Amino acid sequence: MGFEVVQQDIRDSAKKLAEVASGVRGADPSADVKGIADALPDSRSAASAATLQSTWRRRFKRWSDDAEAQRTALDTSAADYDQADHLADQQYRMARRRFEPEMR
Amino acid sequence: MVTIARLLSWQPGRLDGVVTSLVGQRRELTDLQDEVWDSRPPYSWMGQAGESARDSHEKLRLRLLDLVAEVSKVAASVDFAQNEIEAARSALRQALDAAEAKGFKVDRQSGRITDPATYDTPADVTAAEGAMQVIADDISAALDKAATADADLARALDAAVAGEVEGGSGSLDDAVSQLPSALEHLTPREIAERYGQDVALETLQFFLEAEGELASWELEGAARATYRVMADGKVVMVLQLEGGLGREIEIGGAEVDASAGLTTDLELTFGSAEEARAFLDGLDDRALDLGWTDLPKAPYAVAKNVADYIQEQDVTSFKTGMYAKGELEFDAEWARGEGSGRVDGYYDWVKEEYGVKFAASVEAEVGRKGTDWSASAELAAEARIDRHGATQDVTLSGKVGAGYATEKLGIPVQNSTTGGGVDVEVKMSRDSRHFDEFDAAMRGGDLDRAAGLALDHGQVIVRTTGTVDIASGEHEVDLKIAEAEVRYGGSVETAQQVWVRPYDQDFVIRMDPKELR
């Protein structure tokens, strides 16, 4: 197996991660909880729902941003991954196998 | 504190839309499961860099599980609160209507009730005060219920804000399994007592069936004894007896083995397994409790003793009825296969209601020979109707694939040990707010709409089960004028995984049968 295969595998996971990031961004439910305040005006839940709305908006955005950042990092790693890394990896794998025979 | 005016201003019906969109967003998240696994950096990328990339990915994945759990918890809690507030509002309206009917005035802010009327006798005054007190109590119970529901919902929302909802470390579907905040303080057993009265954990069944031939007729008889341990701790014993006549007929290329007969079902319910055991222990003693005067008529005395003993128990159902059943083999141009069906009609003397049951299983190959389009289905339906003709409940049950349970019912059935097959029971009864709509659709013949309402609002029980045969056998008996075949057997069915979706709710409660036994 050449280093290009590993490179491609890393790129593939980066691509999938981009799909997850955009999926999570699209599934942000923060706007939905606003309906709680409309249905139950002046309730304790209405007050909590307002806080949750902004918390979720932030939290979902942060998750997608972090996933995007990780995707970029993966793409960079794939580009940087070369023959030298691949050899190092193989040596590492052999060394681990020697010490941990049960590891596959 | 929730005032009358405030509760009247609430529109719990609008929470429906919140639940639907939250469940929709949650679905979009769980649909990402495959992409989440596939986005993990490859194991072929070894060394420090690869490992730290996989670590970061795992951290991201766990955060996503928590997000799914939060959305699920909030959806379940909004759903639960909606039902509670709806019920509180309708109790409040009833109390206000009662007050108005009596001519009382109710202050919508303070809740104070006043009576502008004047009375002639002290007895009239006392009666009016009593009526006022009842209404005041009903109003305050309704307001308390609404306040509790609001506080429970707020607690779920606050927990989500604080990031306190745990998504675990499994799959996204596993993270969905969240109870509404109002049920969190209950133990698994308390939850089972509340939602598990229709869930069988263990079913022990013995049967004895006989079939004899007499001229061109077939005589058949069967006895079945069932011992069922329910999730709410109760034990239900059922004794069924039936006998009938049948014969083979041929209709247009199909061979039909049809029969009809009479049935008797006796059902006893015990509060616990201990009570059921005490009943069985006592049965021997009582049945054979014979005096010397009984000896010449011993069979009669035994039967009477048993009947008397059963009368003293909690007989929850005693049905007499009739059945018709048929086995069908068909081999036509367009389809080949076999099927069997059975229709039961009965009257329950204890519950004072009628019932109709329908069960069928079909295995067929459809299309031209050799095309291999085969289908098999097993389903049953039962409707119970009271003496005045009002439908009490309708139950549909059958075996479906795990995929169906996840797709249609939102119940993530996994690791099924029954080869992907699961038992599903959908029940629609007066416990659902949508029962009248459902009943009208049934009566109007709009079965698609009825089925849709049942799937959306009915109680759904999904179980994966394992069955072990204890014994079974077959004997041929020569009765001189007829030949008979006798079959007997016993089996134990054990529920391995159980999910219950309560009436009118979108959340699913997972019960662990091991914790409840």
Tab-separated table of N, CA, C and O in Angstrom, chain B residues 346-348 351-355 383-393 430 435 439 443:
chain	number	residue	atom	x	y	z
B	346	TYR	N	-66.903	-12.738	20.180
B	346	TYR	CA	-67.178	-13.203	21.551
B	346	TYR	C	-67.936	-12.153	22.364
B	346	TYR	O	-68.020	-10.986	21.985
B	347	TYR	N	-68.492	-12.609	23.464
B	347	TYR	CA	-69.072	-11.682	24.428
B	347	TYR	C	-68.348	-11.903	25.750
B	347	TYR	O	-68.144	-13.037	26.171
B	348	ASP	N	-67.904	-10.814	26.349
B	348	ASP	CA	-67.201	-10.914	27.625
B	348	ASP	C	-68.200	-10.610	28.744
B	348	ASP	O	-68.682	-9.494	28.859
B	351	LYS	N	-66.572	-8.009	31.492
B	351	LYS	CA	-66.406	-6.626	31.034
B	351	LYS	C	-67.657	-6.105	30.339
B	351	LYS	O	-67.733	-4.923	30.011
B	352	GLU	N	-68.619	-6.999	30.094
B	352	GLU	CA	-69.846	-6.634	29.390
B	352	GLU	C	-69.543	-5.951	28.078
B	352	GLU	O	-69.961	-4.817	27.817
B	353	GLU	N	-68.769	-6.630	27.251
B	353	GLU	CA	-68.470	-6.062	25.943
B	353	GLU	C	-68.340	-7.176	24.907
B	353	GLU	O	-68.140	-8.331	25.250
B	354	TYR	N	-68.488	-6.762	23.656
B	354	TYR	CA	-68.332	-7.696	22.550
B	354	TYR	C	-66.952	-7.508	21.955
B	354	TYR	O	-66.355	-6.455	22.100
B	355	GLY	N	-66.497	-8.533	21.279
B	355	GLY	CA	-65.213	-8.371	20.616
B	355	GLY	C	-65.184	-9.108	19.294
B	355	GLY	O	-65.896	-10.094	19.109
B	383	ALA	N	-61.072	-5.764	18.001
B	383	ALA	CA	-61.841	-4.574	18.378
B	383	ALA	C	-62.771	-4.961	19.513
B	383	ALA	O	-63.362	-6.045	19.496
B	384	ARG	N	-62.872	-4.108	20.531
B	384	ARG	CA	-63.774	-4.387	21.640
B	384	ARG	C	-64.847	-3.301	21.682
B	384	ARG	O	-64.539	-2.118	21.594
B	385	ILE	N	-66.064	-3.750	21.803
B	385	ILE	CA	-67.206	-2.853	21.680
B	385	ILE	C	-68.096	-3.061	22.901
B	385	ILE	O	-68.365	-4.206	23.263
B	386	ASP	N	-68.551	-1.992	23.532
B	386	ASP	CA	-69.367	-2.198	24.736
B	386	ASP	C	-70.826	-2.502	24.368
B	386	ASP	O	-71.198	-2.518	23.200
B	387	ARG	N	-71.660	-2.730	25.409
B	387	ARG	CA	-73.030	-3.181	25.177
B	387	ARG	C	-73.853	-2.182	24.376
B	387	ARG	O	-74.840	-2.508	23.759
B	388	HIS	N	-73.419	-0.898	24.450
B	388	HIS	CA	-74.194	0.128	23.749
B	388	HIS	C	-73.651	0.389	22.354
B	388	HIS	O	-74.071	1.334	21.686
B	389	GLY	N	-72.680	-0.421	21.948
B	389	GLY	CA	-72.174	-0.270	20.588
B	389	GLY	C	-71.013	0.693	20.453
B	389	GLY	O	-70.576	0.985	19.348
B	390	ALA	N	-70.509	1.221	21.591
B	390	ALA	CA	-69.378	2.161	21.502
B	390	ALA	C	-68.063	1.389	21.490
B	390	ALA	O	-67.866	0.478	22.301
B	391	THR	N	-67.171	1.741	20.588
B	391	THR	CA	-65.887	1.062	20.500
B	391	THR	C	-65.050	1.398	21.734
B	391	THR	O	-64.939	2.566	22.106
B	392	GLN	N	-64.477	0.378	22.362
B	392	GLN	CA	-63.629	0.604	23.533
B	392	GLN	C	-62.164	0.739	23.129
B	392	GLN	O	-61.471	1.636	23.530
B	393	ASP	N	-61.722	-0.208	22.345
B	393	ASP	CA	-60.358	-0.104	21.835
B	393	ASP	C	-60.173	-1.011	20.623
B	393	ASP	O	-60.970	-1.911	20.389
B	430	ARG	N	-59.742	4.754	24.384
B	430	ARG	CA	-60.241	6.035	24.876
B	430	ARG	C	-59.184	6.803	25.662
B	430	ARG	O	-59.388	7.951	26.023
B	435	PHE	N	-59.155	9.523	19.995
B	435	PHE	CA	-59.922	8.299	19.795
B	435	PHE	C	-61.206	8.533	19.003
B	435	PHE	O	-61.561	7.742	18.134
B	439	ASP	N	-62.328	6.605	15.761
B	439	ASP	CA	-63.544	5.808	15.745
B	439	ASP	C	-64.425	6.221	14.559
B	439	ASP	O	-64.986	5.381	13.855
B	443	ARG	N	-65.631	3.875	11.505
B	443	ARG	CA	-67.051	3.667	11.187
B	443	ARG	C	-67.383	4.145	9.780
B	443	ARG	O	-68.263	3.601	9.121
